[in-house]
Every structure is written in structure tokens, then in C-alpha cells.
XYZ file of C-alpha atoms in Angstrom:
222
model
C -0.525 -4.276 36.530
C -2.616 -7.054 38.108
C -6.191 -7.036 36.787
C -8.862 -8.137 39.269
C -12.543 -9.010 38.831
C -14.833 -8.798 41.874
C -17.752 -11.264 41.967
C -20.085 -10.909 44.957
C -23.811 -10.323 45.217
C -23.305 -7.706 47.943
C -22.471 -4.295 46.512
C -20.931 -3.085 49.774
C -18.538 -6.041 49.849
C -17.432 -5.288 46.302
C -16.996 -1.613 47.145
C -14.876 -2.445 50.173
C -12.564 -4.726 48.244
C -12.335 -2.248 45.369
C -11.296 0.525 47.754
C -8.509 -1.598 49.227
C -7.239 -2.933 45.905
C -7.259 0.300 43.961
C -5.114 2.059 46.553
C -2.225 -0.072 45.253
C -0.052 0.990 42.322
C 0.190 -2.512 40.870
C -3.478 -3.607 41.101
C -6.550 -2.443 39.209
C -10.164 -3.631 39.401
C -11.317 -4.159 35.811
C -14.900 -5.196 36.523
C -17.575 -6.438 38.923
C -20.225 -9.159 38.825
C -23.181 -9.889 41.090
C -23.583 -13.581 40.241
C -21.630 -16.475 38.772
C -22.985 -16.164 35.254
C -21.974 -12.512 35.099
C -18.571 -13.442 36.522
C -17.868 -16.001 33.803
C -18.992 -13.612 31.079
C -16.859 -10.833 32.558
C -13.824 -13.115 32.697
C -14.267 -13.942 29.009
C -14.566 -10.275 28.110
C -12.030 -8.685 30.455
C -9.494 -11.514 30.973
C -8.554 -10.582 34.554
C -5.506 -12.108 36.204
C -7.475 -12.840 39.373
C -11.202 -13.291 39.996
C -12.269 -12.847 43.637
C -15.361 -15.069 43.720
C -18.038 -15.330 46.394
C -19.518 -18.829 46.816
C -23.147 -18.089 47.564
C -24.611 -15.942 44.800
C -28.036 -16.083 43.117
C -28.411 -18.223 40.022
C -25.001 -19.630 39.112
C -22.974 -19.863 42.325
C -19.252 -19.401 42.780
C -18.439 -23.115 42.565
C -20.140 -23.560 39.216
C -18.596 -20.334 37.935
C -15.152 -21.606 39.008
C -15.742 -24.852 37.109
C -16.748 -22.996 33.970
C -13.689 -20.770 34.147
C -11.366 -23.720 34.779
C -12.903 -25.680 31.894
C -12.578 -22.827 29.395
C -9.176 -23.006 27.654
C -9.467 -19.324 26.792
C -9.385 -18.543 30.514
C -6.406 -20.698 31.443
C -4.563 -17.664 32.821
C -7.418 -16.570 35.114
C -6.870 -17.491 38.756
C -10.001 -17.837 40.898
C -9.797 -17.030 44.600
C -12.923 -18.052 46.502
C -14.292 -15.659 49.143
C -15.863 -17.475 52.069
C -16.639 -17.477 55.779
C -15.909 -20.306 58.167
C -19.555 -21.369 58.244
C -19.122 -22.314 54.588
C -16.277 -24.767 55.179
C -18.146 -27.570 53.422
C -17.707 -25.774 50.127
C -13.941 -25.389 50.244
C -12.803 -28.805 49.091
C -15.323 -28.644 46.257
C -14.044 -25.214 45.298
C -10.484 -26.448 44.983
C -11.660 -29.442 42.969
C -13.614 -27.048 40.761
C -10.394 -25.293 39.810
C -10.081 -22.459 42.318
C -6.537 -21.423 43.132
C -7.400 -20.974 46.798
C -9.584 -18.938 49.068
C -9.849 -16.087 51.515
C -12.155 -15.518 54.448
C -14.246 -12.398 53.981
C -13.032 -10.753 57.174
C -9.390 -11.061 56.137
C -7.065 -8.159 56.883
C -6.376 -5.763 53.977
C -2.705 -6.763 53.905
C -3.645 -10.423 53.497
C -6.085 -9.585 50.694
C -3.377 -7.723 48.815
C -0.861 -10.494 49.379
C -3.387 -13.082 48.210
C -4.096 -11.239 44.980
C -0.404 -10.884 44.203
C 0.365 -14.506 45.065
C -2.561 -15.783 42.998
C -1.579 -13.597 40.047
C 1.846 -15.174 39.864
C 0.493 -18.678 40.542
C 3.118 -19.259 43.172
C 1.294 -20.706 46.180
C -2.010 -21.428 47.834
C -3.915 -18.620 49.446
C -3.882 -18.518 53.247
C -2.008 -21.834 53.383
C -2.510 -22.482 57.101
C -6.287 -22.260 56.769
C -6.308 -24.072 53.441
C -4.341 -26.966 54.913
C -6.747 -27.285 57.823
C -9.824 -27.428 55.653
C -8.426 -29.727 52.977
C -7.239 -32.090 55.681
C -10.633 -32.029 57.378
C -12.642 -32.888 54.298
C -10.117 -35.232 52.741
C -10.236 -37.083 56.054
C -13.901 -37.865 55.505
C -13.139 -39.748 52.313
C -12.035 -43.390 52.241
C -8.277 -43.545 51.727
C -7.688 -44.461 48.071
C -5.021 -46.687 46.632
C -1.987 -44.839 45.332
C -2.839 -43.585 41.844
C -0.788 -45.037 38.973
C -0.601 -41.524 37.537
C 2.030 -40.773 40.140
C 4.360 -43.339 38.578
C 5.398 -40.627 36.137
C 7.012 -38.682 38.976
C 10.580 -39.124 40.155
C 11.260 -39.660 43.835
C 12.357 -36.047 44.197
C 9.202 -34.850 42.447
C 7.104 -36.887 44.876
C 8.879 -35.240 47.798
C 8.228 -31.818 46.283
C 4.557 -32.615 45.651
C 4.083 -33.695 49.264
C 5.453 -30.333 50.401
C 3.223 -28.495 47.936
C 0.313 -30.391 49.503
C 1.442 -29.084 52.897
C 1.063 -25.521 51.600
C 4.767 -24.691 51.356
C 5.961 -22.033 48.923
C 8.819 -22.615 46.493
C 11.236 -20.858 48.841
C 10.109 -23.024 51.771
C 10.398 -26.193 49.677
C 13.894 -25.160 48.627
C 14.935 -24.644 52.246
C 13.416 -27.958 53.360
C 15.098 -29.987 50.592
C 18.308 -27.908 50.399
C 17.658 -26.768 46.838
C 17.756 -23.410 45.121
C 14.363 -21.680 44.789
C 14.748 -21.870 41.002
C 15.215 -25.645 41.175
C 12.182 -26.014 43.441
C 10.112 -23.953 41.001
C 11.305 -26.137 38.114
C 10.287 -29.295 39.978
C 6.811 -27.877 40.652
C 6.402 -26.876 37.002
C 7.412 -30.345 35.812
C 5.014 -32.021 38.235
C 2.126 -29.858 37.017
C 3.035 -30.686 33.428
C 3.246 -34.427 34.053
C -0.063 -34.526 35.937
C -1.796 -31.996 33.680
C -2.577 -29.819 36.689
C -3.833 -26.276 36.204
C -2.065 -24.907 39.279
C -0.703 -25.759 42.729
C -4.143 -26.100 44.251
C -4.953 -28.936 41.882
C -1.716 -30.612 42.938
C -2.928 -30.444 46.543
C -6.241 -32.056 45.633
C -4.473 -34.724 43.550
C -2.098 -35.481 46.415
C -5.040 -36.219 48.732
C -7.264 -37.994 46.253
C -4.431 -40.194 44.972
C -3.447 -41.312 48.462
C -0.018 -39.688 48.320
C -0.706 -37.754 51.530
C -3.274 -38.011 54.284
C -4.583 -35.512 56.826
C -2.188 -36.800 59.460
C 0.567 -34.354 58.534
C -1.492 -31.463 59.867
C -0.545 -32.216 63.452
C 3.131 -32.626 62.691
């Protein structure tokens, strides 16, 4: 059973998401929060698998709440999915840097919400990868291109290739197909990369890939 926490200052939004999620046999909503401080406290008490987190909330916002969750070793298994609208694009890159697994737009279809929760719970891939790629590319493109980080020297050539594909939003199955590997081997490569770079999840690998200079926004048009 996937345990979900809903954090949004609008009660109707929480009720709508709860209705969709609790219709599923494998998902249960374990709690709700109306601001970031409540969300962090609820995560510590309830230990959800996934926290659906609004960005703009009174007091402690969703970005700060995401940082607190990511920085708390007791909550290392909690995956934060940011809820946003396109007029909040400026927050997305910061959200990923703050430790969020990914994000959803608030007007997403119910099927995509359910898929996102399941994907986040298993830590397999970014949420809404096509949108995530667009936004990360846009905001990474505003930053001066850095020199290649020496941290990446710990990676093998194959691991670098895998990390570049992770940064492009590909799932393990898609990486396996691209590099002619088994899905299990692709998953092993991703796990080793996260271990070597001390990354919490795949989203942090994406951020590291941009900030280290391994990839640039140019791949988006490929």
C-alpha cells in the first residue's frame, strides 16, 4: 500500500486529490497539511511514501518544506512531488535542488496523478519527464556553463552515458533499450551512480548533470 500525504492550503484541492487516490486499491491518503510546517511534521509522524506538496502555502512554503524533508535522515524514504501551475515555472529548478523527486501540474489528468504517485513511490523516474525536461533545460540555460565537476571522475564511461540519459528523463527500461542493456543492468548502473555521487534520487542526478556541466539544455531539441 502506497501511503500519501497531501499538502495544499486549498481544502478543495486536497479533497479532489484524495477522492482520486483513495479510489485505488494500492494507494491510501494517510494525512493532510495546509502549510509547509504542518507537512514536515506530518511526514515525521506518518512517514508517507509520497508527499504531494503545493509550492505556495502560508508560512513555510513547499520549497522550504521539501528542503527540510530532504535534510532529515529520518525521512530519507519520503518522496516529495511538487504541485504547481505553469505560471510558477521559476520555482521548479529550485524545487528539484531542494530535494523534490519531481512535480505535477495541478490540472493533470487523474491517470497521470496516479502514475506519478506510483512512480515516485518506487523511486524509478522523474515525474512528467517531458515537462520536467523542458523546465530544467530552460532554467539551467540561464546559468553560466560550469566546468566539468571533478566529482564525475568517480564514474565509469558507461555510468556517464547512463547519467546523461537519466538527465534526459529516460526510465530504466528506456535507458536499457538505448544502450542495449537489460533493464536490471540499467537499474544497477543508476543505483551505483547515485551511491557514488551521494544523490538522494534520480532528480538530484538530473540537477547534478546540469550543474556539473555534464549536459546542457541543447539536447532538448534533439
